[in-house]
mmCIF file of C-alpha atoms in Angstrom:
data_model
loop_
_atom_site.group_PDB
_atom_site.id
_atom_site.type_symbol
_atom_site.label_atom_id
_atom_site.label_comp_id
_atom_site.label_asym_id
_atom_site.label_seq_id
_atom_site.Cartn_x
_atom_site.Cartn_y
_atom_site.Cartn_z
ATOM 1 C CA UNK A 1 0.000 0.000 0.000
ATOM 2 C CA UNK A 2 1.341 3.437 -0.941
ATOM 3 C CA UNK A 3 1.124 6.353 1.443
ATOM 4 C CA UNK A 4 1.250 9.671 -0.389
ATOM 5 C CA UNK A 5 0.791 13.173 0.935
ATOM 6 C CA UNK A 6 1.051 16.229 -1.300
ATOM 7 C CA UNK A 7 0.790 19.931 -0.684
ATOM 8 C CA UNK A 8 1.047 22.813 -3.087
ATOM 9 C CA UNK A 9 1.686 26.212 -1.577
ATOM 10 C CA UNK A 10 1.710 29.115 -3.994
ATOM 11 C CA UNK A 11 3.607 32.260 -3.116
ATOM 12 C CA UNK A 12 2.793 35.162 -5.423
ATOM 13 C CA UNK A 13 5.849 37.109 -6.485
ATOM 14 C CA UNK A 14 6.693 39.245 -9.485
ATOM 15 C CA UNK A 15 9.808 38.358 -11.443
ATOM 16 C CA UNK A 16 11.271 39.709 -14.634
ATOM 17 C CA UNK A 17 12.108 36.600 -16.613
ATOM 18 C CA UNK A 18 15.587 36.853 -18.035
ATOM 19 C CA UNK A 19 17.709 34.744 -20.364
ATOM 20 C CA UNK A 20 16.607 31.114 -20.335
ATOM 21 C CA UNK A 21 13.992 31.532 -17.581
ATOM 22 C CA UNK A 22 10.494 30.538 -18.634
ATOM 23 C CA UNK A 23 7.145 29.871 -17.050
ATOM 24 C CA UNK A 24 6.994 26.286 -15.828
ATOM 25 C CA UNK A 25 3.719 24.375 -15.892
ATOM 26 C CA UNK A 26 2.810 23.305 -12.306
ATOM 27 C CA UNK A 27 1.120 20.139 -13.565
ATOM 28 C CA UNK A 28 4.370 19.199 -15.286
ATOM 29 C CA UNK A 29 6.219 19.590 -11.996
ATOM 30 C CA UNK A 30 3.676 17.434 -10.156
ATOM 31 C CA UNK A 31 3.882 14.699 -12.795
ATOM 32 C CA UNK A 32 7.689 14.712 -12.827
ATOM 33 C CA UNK A 33 7.903 14.552 -9.033
ATOM 34 C CA UNK A 34 5.331 11.740 -8.811
ATOM 35 C CA UNK A 35 7.142 9.661 -11.415
ATOM 36 C CA UNK A 36 10.641 10.154 -10.043
ATOM 37 C CA UNK A 37 9.557 9.645 -6.431
ATOM 38 C CA UNK A 38 8.011 6.271 -7.222
ATOM 39 C CA UNK A 39 11.177 5.213 -9.047
ATOM 40 C CA UNK A 40 13.285 6.371 -6.092
ATOM 41 C CA UNK A 41 11.169 4.357 -3.634
ATOM 42 C CA UNK A 42 11.627 1.171 -5.636
ATOM 43 C CA UNK A 43 14.905 0.811 -3.724
ATOM 44 C CA UNK A 44 13.898 -1.383 -0.772
ATOM 45 C CA UNK A 45 16.419 0.353 1.485
ATOM 46 C CA UNK A 46 14.428 3.596 1.283
ATOM 47 C CA UNK A 47 10.959 4.078 2.756
ATOM 48 C CA UNK A 48 10.254 7.803 2.301
ATOM 49 C CA UNK A 49 11.225 10.902 0.373
ATOM 50 C CA UNK A 50 10.310 14.589 0.490
ATOM 51 C CA UNK A 51 10.775 16.515 -2.755
ATOM 52 C CA UNK A 52 10.532 20.298 -2.632
ATOM 53 C CA UNK A 53 10.732 22.631 -5.607
ATOM 54 C CA UNK A 54 10.809 26.382 -5.908
ATOM 55 C CA UNK A 55 9.948 27.554 -9.417
ATOM 56 C CA UNK A 56 8.860 30.949 -10.718
ATOM 57 C CA UNK A 57 7.785 32.220 -7.316
ATOM 58 C CA UNK A 58 5.876 29.078 -6.306
ATOM 59 C CA UNK A 59 6.519 26.478 -3.617
ATOM 60 C CA UNK A 60 5.874 22.791 -4.358
ATOM 61 C CA UNK A 61 6.171 20.296 -1.490
ATOM 62 C CA UNK A 62 5.544 16.611 -2.145
ATOM 63 C CA UNK A 63 5.937 13.781 0.352
ATOM 64 C CA UNK A 64 5.913 10.042 -0.304
ATOM 65 C CA UNK A 65 6.207 6.778 1.609
ATOM 66 C CA UNK A 66 6.543 6.123 5.342
ATOM 67 C CA UNK A 67 9.049 7.589 7.766
ATOM 68 C CA UNK A 68 8.910 4.362 9.781
ATOM 69 C CA UNK A 69 8.121 1.219 7.813
ATOM 70 C CA UNK A 70 4.720 -0.223 8.572
ATOM 71 C CA UNK A 71 3.419 2.833 10.432
ATOM 72 C CA UNK A 72 1.911 4.713 7.502
ATOM 73 C CA UNK A 73 3.403 7.981 8.769
ATOM 74 C CA UNK A 74 4.083 9.880 5.563
ATOM 75 C CA UNK A 75 6.367 12.936 5.912
ATOM 76 C CA UNK A 76 4.641 16.326 6.009
ATOM 77 C CA UNK A 77 5.678 19.940 5.607
ATOM 78 C CA UNK A 78 6.303 19.984 9.388
ATOM 79 C CA UNK A 79 8.662 16.986 9.456
ATOM 80 C CA UNK A 80 12.110 18.054 10.607
ATOM 81 C CA UNK A 81 15.267 16.639 9.036
ATOM 82 C CA UNK A 82 18.909 17.011 9.919
ATOM 83 C CA UNK A 83 20.191 18.810 6.830
ATOM 84 C CA UNK A 84 23.786 18.074 7.840
ATOM 85 C CA UNK A 85 26.391 19.748 5.614
ATOM 86 C CA UNK A 86 23.907 21.954 3.768
ATOM 87 C CA UNK A 87 24.383 23.898 7.020
ATOM 88 C CA UNK A 88 27.774 24.977 5.676
ATOM 89 C CA UNK A 89 26.152 27.161 3.018
ATOM 90 C CA UNK A 90 24.349 29.024 5.817
ATOM 91 C CA UNK A 91 27.641 29.516 7.641
ATOM 92 C CA UNK A 92 29.020 30.781 4.344
ATOM 93 C CA UNK A 93 26.293 33.404 4.173
ATOM 94 C CA UNK A 94 27.210 34.684 7.647
ATOM 95 C CA UNK A 95 30.841 34.955 6.543
ATOM 96 C CA UNK A 96 29.769 36.949 3.474
ATOM 97 C CA UNK A 97 27.734 39.201 5.761
ATOM 98 C CA UNK A 98 30.762 39.750 8.010
ATOM 99 C CA UNK A 99 32.864 40.652 4.973
ATOM 100 C CA UNK A 100 30.138 43.055 3.828
ATOM 101 C CA UNK A 101 30.145 44.584 7.318
ATOM 102 C CA UNK A 102 33.961 44.942 7.060
ATOM 103 C CA UNK A 103 34.534 42.822 10.139
ATOM 104 C CA UNK A 104 36.679 40.267 8.289
ATOM 105 C CA UNK A 105 38.236 39.848 4.835
ATOM 106 C CA UNK A 106 38.768 36.816 2.605
ATOM 107 C CA UNK A 107 42.554 37.139 2.832
ATOM 108 C CA UNK A 108 42.668 37.543 6.605
ATOM 109 C CA UNK A 109 44.844 34.855 8.217
ATOM 110 C CA UNK A 110 43.013 32.973 10.952
ATOM 111 C CA UNK A 111 45.732 33.890 13.438
ATOM 112 C CA UNK A 112 44.511 37.499 13.202
ATOM 113 C CA UNK A 113 41.521 36.336 15.236
ATOM 114 C CA UNK A 114 42.771 33.206 17.009
ATOM 115 C CA UNK A 115 46.086 34.676 18.151
ATOM 116 C CA UNK A 116 49.728 33.458 18.149
ATOM 117 C CA UNK A 117 48.840 30.253 20.001
ATOM 118 C CA UNK A 118 47.569 29.004 16.638
ATOM 119 C CA UNK A 119 50.645 29.765 14.546
ATOM 120 C CA UNK A 120 50.608 26.044 13.692
ATOM 121 C CA UNK A 121 47.763 26.800 11.264
ATOM 122 C CA UNK A 122 50.158 27.534 8.429
ATOM 123 C CA UNK A 123 52.511 25.686 6.106
ATOM 124 C CA UNK A 124 56.040 26.937 5.467
ATOM 125 C CA UNK A 125 55.051 30.477 6.284
ATOM 126 C CA UNK A 126 51.784 30.380 4.323
ATOM 127 C CA UNK A 127 48.911 30.924 6.774
ATOM 128 C CA UNK A 128 45.398 29.551 6.502
ATOM 129 C CA UNK A 129 43.005 32.356 5.565
ATOM 130 C CA UNK A 130 39.245 32.877 5.686
ATOM 131 C CA UNK A 131 39.045 31.963 1.998
ATOM 132 C CA UNK A 132 40.882 28.688 2.583
ATOM 133 C CA UNK A 133 38.361 27.751 5.283
ATOM 134 C CA UNK A 134 35.420 28.522 2.956
ATOM 135 C CA UNK A 135 36.757 26.497 0.040
ATOM 136 C CA UNK A 136 38.005 23.380 1.867
ATOM 137 C CA UNK A 137 41.577 24.178 0.861
ATOM 138 C CA UNK A 138 42.969 24.821 4.356
ATOM 139 C CA UNK A 139 44.597 21.421 4.827
ATOM 140 C CA UNK A 140 42.682 20.960 8.077
ATOM 141 C CA UNK A 141 41.438 17.446 8.931
ATOM 142 C CA UNK A 142 37.915 16.237 8.203
ATOM 143 C CA UNK A 143 37.090 15.892 11.913
ATOM 144 C CA UNK A 144 38.779 15.899 15.306
ATOM 145 C CA UNK A 145 39.257 13.324 18.040
ATOM 146 C CA UNK A 146 39.147 10.070 16.073
ATOM 147 C CA UNK A 147 35.675 10.685 14.671
ATOM 148 C CA UNK A 148 36.801 9.814 11.130
ATOM 149 C CA UNK A 149 37.730 6.280 12.148
ATOM 150 C CA UNK A 150 34.383 5.699 13.870
ATOM 151 C CA UNK A 151 32.301 7.071 11.029
ATOM 152 C CA UNK A 152 34.300 5.104 8.467
ATOM 153 C CA UNK A 153 33.176 1.874 10.139
ATOM 154 C CA UNK A 154 29.582 2.794 9.340
ATOM 155 C CA UNK A 155 28.072 0.410 11.888
ATOM 156 C CA UNK A 156 25.249 1.482 14.177
ATOM 157 C CA UNK A 157 27.470 0.985 17.223
ATOM 158 C CA UNK A 158 30.339 3.074 15.803
ATOM 159 C CA UNK A 159 27.986 5.868 14.732
ATOM 160 C CA UNK A 160 26.356 5.907 18.165
ATOM 161 C CA UNK A 161 29.796 6.309 19.741
ATOM 162 C CA UNK A 162 30.675 9.136 17.327
ATOM 163 C CA UNK A 163 27.340 10.852 17.987
ATOM 164 C CA UNK A 164 27.885 10.675 21.741
ATOM 165 C CA UNK A 165 31.394 12.129 21.488
ATOM 166 C CA UNK A 166 30.301 14.982 19.215
ATOM 167 C CA UNK A 167 27.210 15.802 21.265
ATOM 168 C CA UNK A 168 29.310 16.324 24.385
ATOM 169 C CA UNK A 169 32.449 17.734 22.709
ATOM 170 C CA UNK A 170 33.052 21.252 24.042
ATOM 171 C CA UNK A 171 34.303 24.379 22.309
ATOM 172 C CA UNK A 172 37.214 24.469 24.739
ATOM 173 C CA UNK A 173 38.253 20.919 23.786
ATOM 174 C CA UNK A 174 37.968 21.787 20.100
ATOM 175 C CA UNK A 175 40.158 24.886 20.421
ATOM 176 C CA UNK A 176 42.748 23.053 22.494
ATOM 177 C CA UNK A 177 42.951 20.208 19.972
ATOM 178 C CA UNK A 178 43.257 22.747 17.162
ATOM 179 C CA UNK A 179 46.586 23.904 18.600
ATOM 180 C CA UNK A 180 48.009 20.424 17.962
ATOM 181 C CA UNK A 181 46.970 20.167 14.308
ATOM 182 C CA UNK A 182 49.803 19.928 11.795
ATOM 183 C CA UNK A 183 49.187 21.380 8.320
ATOM 184 C CA UNK A 184 50.942 19.213 5.749
ATOM 185 C CA UNK A 185 50.258 21.092 2.522
ATOM 186 C CA UNK A 186 50.212 24.667 1.335
ATOM 187 C CA UNK A 187 46.778 26.219 1.912
ATOM 188 C CA UNK A 188 44.801 27.174 -1.170
ATOM 189 C CA UNK A 189 46.256 24.497 -3.427
ATOM 190 C CA UNK A 190 44.244 21.317 -2.955
ATOM 191 C CA UNK A 191 40.601 20.608 -2.080
ATOM 192 C CA UNK A 192 40.241 18.535 1.090
ATOM 193 C CA UNK A 193 36.821 18.505 2.778
ATOM 194 C CA UNK A 194 36.823 19.622 6.395
ATOM 195 C CA UNK A 195 34.190 19.883 9.122
ATOM 196 C CA UNK A 196 36.756 21.616 11.298
ATOM 197 C CA UNK A 197 36.949 24.693 9.037
ATOM 198 C CA UNK A 198 33.301 25.854 9.412
ATOM 199 C CA UNK A 199 33.537 25.622 13.197
ATOM 200 C CA UNK A 200 36.622 27.846 13.164
ATOM 201 C CA UNK A 201 34.648 30.321 11.089
ATOM 202 C CA UNK A 202 31.806 30.169 13.627
ATOM 203 C CA UNK A 203 34.249 30.962 16.414
ATOM 204 C CA UNK A 204 35.640 33.914 14.452
ATOM 205 C CA UNK A 205 32.105 35.160 13.743
ATOM 206 C CA UNK A 206 31.333 34.998 17.459
ATOM 207 C CA UNK A 207 34.383 37.127 18.191
ATOM 208 C CA UNK A 208 33.709 39.825 15.590
ATOM 209 C CA UNK A 209 29.977 40.102 16.325
ATOM 210 C CA UNK A 210 30.255 39.495 20.069
ATOM 211 C CA UNK A 211 27.326 37.078 20.190
ATOM 212 C CA UNK A 212 26.900 33.282 20.089
ATOM 213 C CA UNK A 213 26.850 31.676 16.652
ATOM 214 C CA UNK A 214 23.463 30.082 17.331
ATOM 215 C CA UNK A 215 21.933 33.505 17.999
ATOM 216 C CA UNK A 216 23.753 35.084 15.064
ATOM 217 C CA UNK A 217 22.443 32.571 12.517
ATOM 218 C CA UNK A 218 18.930 32.972 13.872
ATOM 219 C CA UNK A 219 19.030 36.778 13.815
ATOM 220 C CA UNK A 220 20.705 37.141 10.432
ATOM 221 C CA UNK A 221 19.149 34.249 8.527
ATOM 222 C CA UNK A 222 16.360 32.190 10.075
ATOM 223 C CA UNK A 223 14.223 35.019 11.467
ATOM 224 C CA UNK A 224 14.474 37.415 8.483
ATOM 225 C CA UNK A 225 13.571 34.564 6.097
ATOM 226 C CA UNK A 226 10.684 33.351 8.249
ATOM 227 C CA UNK A 227 12.391 29.993 8.812
ATOM 228 C CA UNK A 228 10.626 29.563 12.137
ATOM 229 C CA UNK A 229 11.066 25.787 12.341
ATOM 230 C CA UNK A 230 14.802 25.836 11.614
ATOM 231 C CA UNK A 231 17.345 25.579 14.432
ATOM 232 C CA UNK A 232 20.632 24.088 15.558
ATOM 233 C CA UNK A 233 19.380 23.061 18.993
ATOM 234 C CA UNK A 234 15.742 21.992 19.126
ATOM 235 C CA UNK A 235 13.073 22.798 21.687
ATOM 236 C CA UNK A 236 11.225 19.899 23.301
ATOM 237 C CA UNK A 237 8.318 20.421 20.894
ATOM 238 C CA UNK A 238 10.640 20.487 17.870
ATOM 239 C CA UNK A 239 12.347 17.283 18.984
ATOM 240 C CA UNK A 240 9.039 15.476 18.513
ATOM 241 C CA UNK A 241 9.006 16.574 14.860
ATOM 242 C CA UNK A 242 12.531 15.336 14.061
ATOM 243 C CA UNK A 243 12.235 12.176 11.985
ATOM 244 C CA UNK A 244 13.940 8.917 12.828
ATOM 245 C CA UNK A 245 16.724 7.920 10.466
ATOM 246 C CA UNK A 246 17.713 4.456 9.226
ATOM 247 C CA UNK A 247 20.621 2.658 7.577
ATOM 248 C CA UNK A 248 20.366 0.169 4.715
ATOM 249 C CA UNK A 249 19.643 -2.657 7.162
ATOM 250 C CA UNK A 250 16.603 -0.848 8.518
ATOM 251 C CA UNK A 251 18.326 -0.134 11.837
ATOM 252 C CA UNK A 252 17.367 3.113 13.532
ATOM 253 C CA UNK A 253 20.438 5.326 13.607
ATOM 254 C CA UNK A 254 21.482 8.006 16.102
ATOM 255 C CA UNK A 255 20.605 11.664 15.565
ATOM 256 C CA UNK A 256 21.558 15.021 17.086
ATOM 257 C CA UNK A 257 18.163 15.557 18.684
ATOM 258 C CA UNK A 258 19.670 16.685 21.979
ATOM 259 C CA UNK A 259 21.543 20.021 22.326
ATOM 260 C CA UNK A 260 25.211 20.056 21.330
ATOM 261 C CA UNK A 261 28.175 21.913 22.861
ATOM 262 C CA UNK A 262 29.967 22.914 19.641
ATOM 263 C CA UNK A 263 28.853 25.683 17.280
ATOM 264 C CA UNK A 264 27.118 23.361 14.813
ATOM 265 C CA UNK A 265 28.372 25.390 11.845
ATOM 266 C CA UNK A 266 29.456 22.341 9.863
ATOM 267 C CA UNK A 267 26.243 20.338 9.931
ATOM 268 C CA UNK A 268 23.874 20.563 12.878
ATOM 269 C CA UNK A 269 20.951 22.600 11.488
ATOM 270 C CA UNK A 270 17.519 20.924 11.438
ATOM 271 C CA UNK A 271 14.847 22.175 9.070
ATOM 272 C CA UNK A 272 11.656 21.268 7.211
ATOM 273 C CA UNK A 273 10.389 21.437 3.643
ATOM 274 C CA UNK A 274 8.789 24.875 3.792
ATOM 275 C CA UNK A 275 11.783 26.514 5.453
ATOM 276 C CA UNK A 276 14.196 24.975 2.962
ATOM 277 C CA UNK A 277 12.075 26.362 0.123
ATOM 278 C CA UNK A 278 12.358 29.800 1.707
ATOM 279 C CA UNK A 279 16.123 29.318 1.820
ATOM 280 C CA UNK A 280 16.185 28.364 -1.868
ATOM 281 C CA UNK A 281 14.065 31.430 -2.688
ATOM 282 C CA UNK A 282 16.640 33.507 -0.788
ATOM 283 C CA UNK A 283 19.467 32.078 -2.901
ATOM 284 C CA UNK A 284 17.694 33.327 -6.022
ATOM 285 C CA UNK A 285 17.571 36.977 -4.899
ATOM 286 C CA UNK A 286 19.630 38.551 -7.647
ATOM 287 C CA UNK A 287 19.411 41.983 -6.024
ATOM 288 C CA UNK A 288 20.954 40.727 -2.745
ATOM 289 C CA UNK A 289 24.673 41.459 -3.029
ATOM 290 C CA UNK A 290 25.569 39.354 0.026
ATOM 291 C CA UNK A 291 23.783 36.274 -1.330
ATOM 292 C CA UNK A 292 25.402 36.800 -4.714
ATOM 293 C CA UNK A 293 28.805 37.036 -3.060
ATOM 294 C CA UNK A 294 28.332 33.540 -1.611
ATOM 295 C CA UNK A 295 28.067 32.265 -5.188
ATOM 296 C CA UNK A 296 31.467 33.687 -6.142
ATOM 297 C CA UNK A 297 33.949 31.266 -7.689
ATOM 298 C CA UNK A 298 36.786 31.218 -5.194
ATOM 299 C CA UNK A 299 38.592 27.951 -6.013
ATOM 300 C CA UNK A 300 38.565 25.755 -9.100
ATOM 301 C CA UNK A 301 38.374 22.132 -7.995
ATOM 302 C CA UNK A 302 37.696 20.448 -11.337
ATOM 303 C CA UNK A 303 37.430 21.721 -14.913
ATOM 304 C CA UNK A 304 33.770 22.654 -14.506
ATOM 305 C CA UNK A 305 33.475 22.695 -10.699
ATOM 306 C CA UNK A 306 34.247 25.688 -8.511
ATOM 307 C CA UNK A 307 33.900 26.210 -4.769
ATOM 308 C CA UNK A 308 32.271 29.382 -3.490
ATOM 309 C CA UNK A 309 31.258 30.121 0.087
ATOM 310 C CA UNK A 310 30.995 26.356 0.640
ATOM 311 C CA UNK A 311 28.648 26.031 -2.364
ATOM 312 C CA UNK A 312 29.767 23.825 -5.244
ATOM 313 C CA UNK A 313 29.327 25.827 -8.442
ATOM 314 C CA UNK A 314 28.960 23.607 -11.483
ATOM 315 C CA UNK A 315 28.857 24.588 -15.153
ATOM 316 C CA UNK A 316 27.449 22.315 -17.856
ATOM 317 C CA UNK A 317 25.122 22.331 -20.864
ATOM 318 C CA UNK A 318 22.267 23.643 -18.673
ATOM 319 C CA UNK A 319 24.277 26.631 -17.483
ATOM 320 C CA UNK A 320 25.447 27.241 -13.910
ATOM 321 C CA UNK A 321 23.998 25.610 -10.815
ATOM 322 C CA UNK A 322 24.765 25.591 -7.091
ATOM 323 C CA UNK A 323 24.833 22.344 -5.154
ATOM 324 C CA UNK A 324 25.413 20.986 -1.682
ATOM 325 C CA UNK A 325 24.882 17.554 -0.187
ATOM 326 C CA UNK A 326 24.170 16.819 3.448
ATOM 327 C CA UNK A 327 24.402 13.406 5.049
ATOM 328 C CA UNK A 328 24.346 11.965 8.544
ATOM 329 C CA UNK A 329 24.007 8.502 10.021
ATOM 330 C CA UNK A 330 20.315 8.059 9.200
ATOM 331 C CA UNK A 331 19.276 10.750 6.730
ATOM 332 C CA UNK A 332 20.529 12.558 3.659
ATOM 333 C CA UNK A 333 19.541 15.467 1.460
ATOM 334 C CA UNK A 334 20.653 17.318 -1.639
ATOM 335 C CA UNK A 335 20.005 20.937 -2.523
ATOM 336 C CA UNK A 336 20.424 22.192 -6.089
ATOM 337 C CA UNK A 337 19.778 25.779 -7.193
ATOM 338 C CA UNK A 338 19.524 26.854 -10.843
ATOM 339 C CA UNK A 339 19.811 30.677 -10.835
ATOM 340 C CA UNK A 340 19.385 31.037 -14.590
ATOM 341 C CA UNK A 341 16.028 29.238 -14.436
ATOM 342 C CA UNK A 342 14.764 30.665 -11.131
ATOM 343 C CA UNK A 343 14.415 27.074 -9.915
ATOM 344 C CA UNK A 344 15.688 25.196 -6.875
ATOM 345 C CA UNK A 345 15.224 21.655 -5.574
ATOM 346 C CA UNK A 346 15.587 20.198 -2.090
ATOM 347 C CA UNK A 347 15.220 16.429 -1.800
ATOM 348 C CA UNK A 348 15.364 14.637 1.561
ATOM 349 C CA UNK A 349 15.146 11.079 2.818
ATOM 350 C CA UNK A 350 15.506 9.453 6.239
ATOM 351 C CA UNK A 351 17.755 6.713 4.910
ATOM 352 C CA UNK A 352 21.535 6.752 4.753
ATOM 353 C CA UNK A 353 23.959 4.362 3.076
ATOM 354 C CA UNK A 354 26.863 4.815 0.621
ATOM 355 C CA UNK A 355 24.726 5.121 -2.521
ATOM 356 C CA UNK A 356 22.061 7.415 -1.059
ATOM 357 C CA UNK A 357 23.695 10.689 -2.059
ATOM 358 C CA UNK A 358 23.986 9.812 -5.728
ATOM 359 C CA UNK A 359 20.442 8.420 -5.808
ATOM 360 C CA UNK A 360 19.194 11.728 -4.411
ATOM 361 C CA UNK A 361 21.233 13.801 -6.833
ATOM 362 C CA UNK A 362 20.172 11.720 -9.818
ATOM 363 C CA UNK A 363 16.507 12.001 -8.838
ATOM 364 C CA UNK A 364 16.725 15.784 -8.399
ATOM 365 C CA UNK A 365 18.554 16.161 -11.719
ATOM 366 C CA UNK A 366 16.015 13.978 -13.521
ATOM 367 C CA UNK A 367 13.145 16.057 -12.128
ATOM 368 C CA UNK A 368 14.792 19.266 -13.351
ATOM 369 C CA UNK A 369 15.316 17.801 -16.810
ATOM 370 C CA UNK A 370 11.733 16.502 -16.881
ATOM 371 C CA UNK A 371 10.189 19.877 -16.117
ATOM 372 C CA UNK A 372 12.560 21.700 -18.462
ATOM 373 C CA UNK A 373 11.894 19.517 -21.494
#
């Protein structure tokens, strides 16, 4: 038996259609989403999917399947997901805002803010800068305190241990460990993904704005955009809305439902379909110079792939798009924004295994191609 819940929320806006932008038929979107969702759910390891599209000033939220197998509890617009590393793009926006406010600069070395105790954050006299942190070219490790080894095991037990460590890991412990990091390559030369970098940026943002990162992201992003359900640390009521997550064996995996000690700038934001659509809409504000700055091409990773303020910027036959994936132990999501078409897609599932990310990306890409052609 299929459990399907759909909502269509229309937000009336006026846009001047430019270049390749064109009016998109809502019925075509609904048909494409329905078809691709059913194909996605043919994978027995996956039980639900939420597909959200912003197109020409309209919000489309579609939910399919069951969050918990056998319970018939289809996701809704209120279902909260851990969006994991999509959080980084939000941290990137705050950095762009700080640059706009002339509190920091892209070429500032991190020691300008952290002090001489962190002179180790350089290689042969070349210091790590704000730009290196944004583009994953700092040479910093992926994680601290042996978390990489635990997460690489991928078992429920190892992930539970990693979750427990990271939930209780303090800012003081993070900063102390950072003093013992050895940089083994020149910053700005090679892409190497790091969850440490965004947390350093959060610490710097706290210093220059003199307020906690969690308050800063709420004041500068969540509240102005009306993202009322989005947060790093959840209230008791919000915790009830956070979905369970599962691995490919159907085992319930750990989540960051309880408050954390670290900043959460690398991947601890929780959000729902409607708030993520508001965030996509925000990314398409061409008149917003700070948003547009976050889409700047700062580092060329591959021939057609650049890194901006944590966004991946990809160029192909369909023009330029922005992407970011987010994945945790029991849920994954992919966000893709097509500025030239005034379209964005957020696709989420409460399943996580090695192939999930590419299945999500392929489904989102197929939906875009379906509605375009």
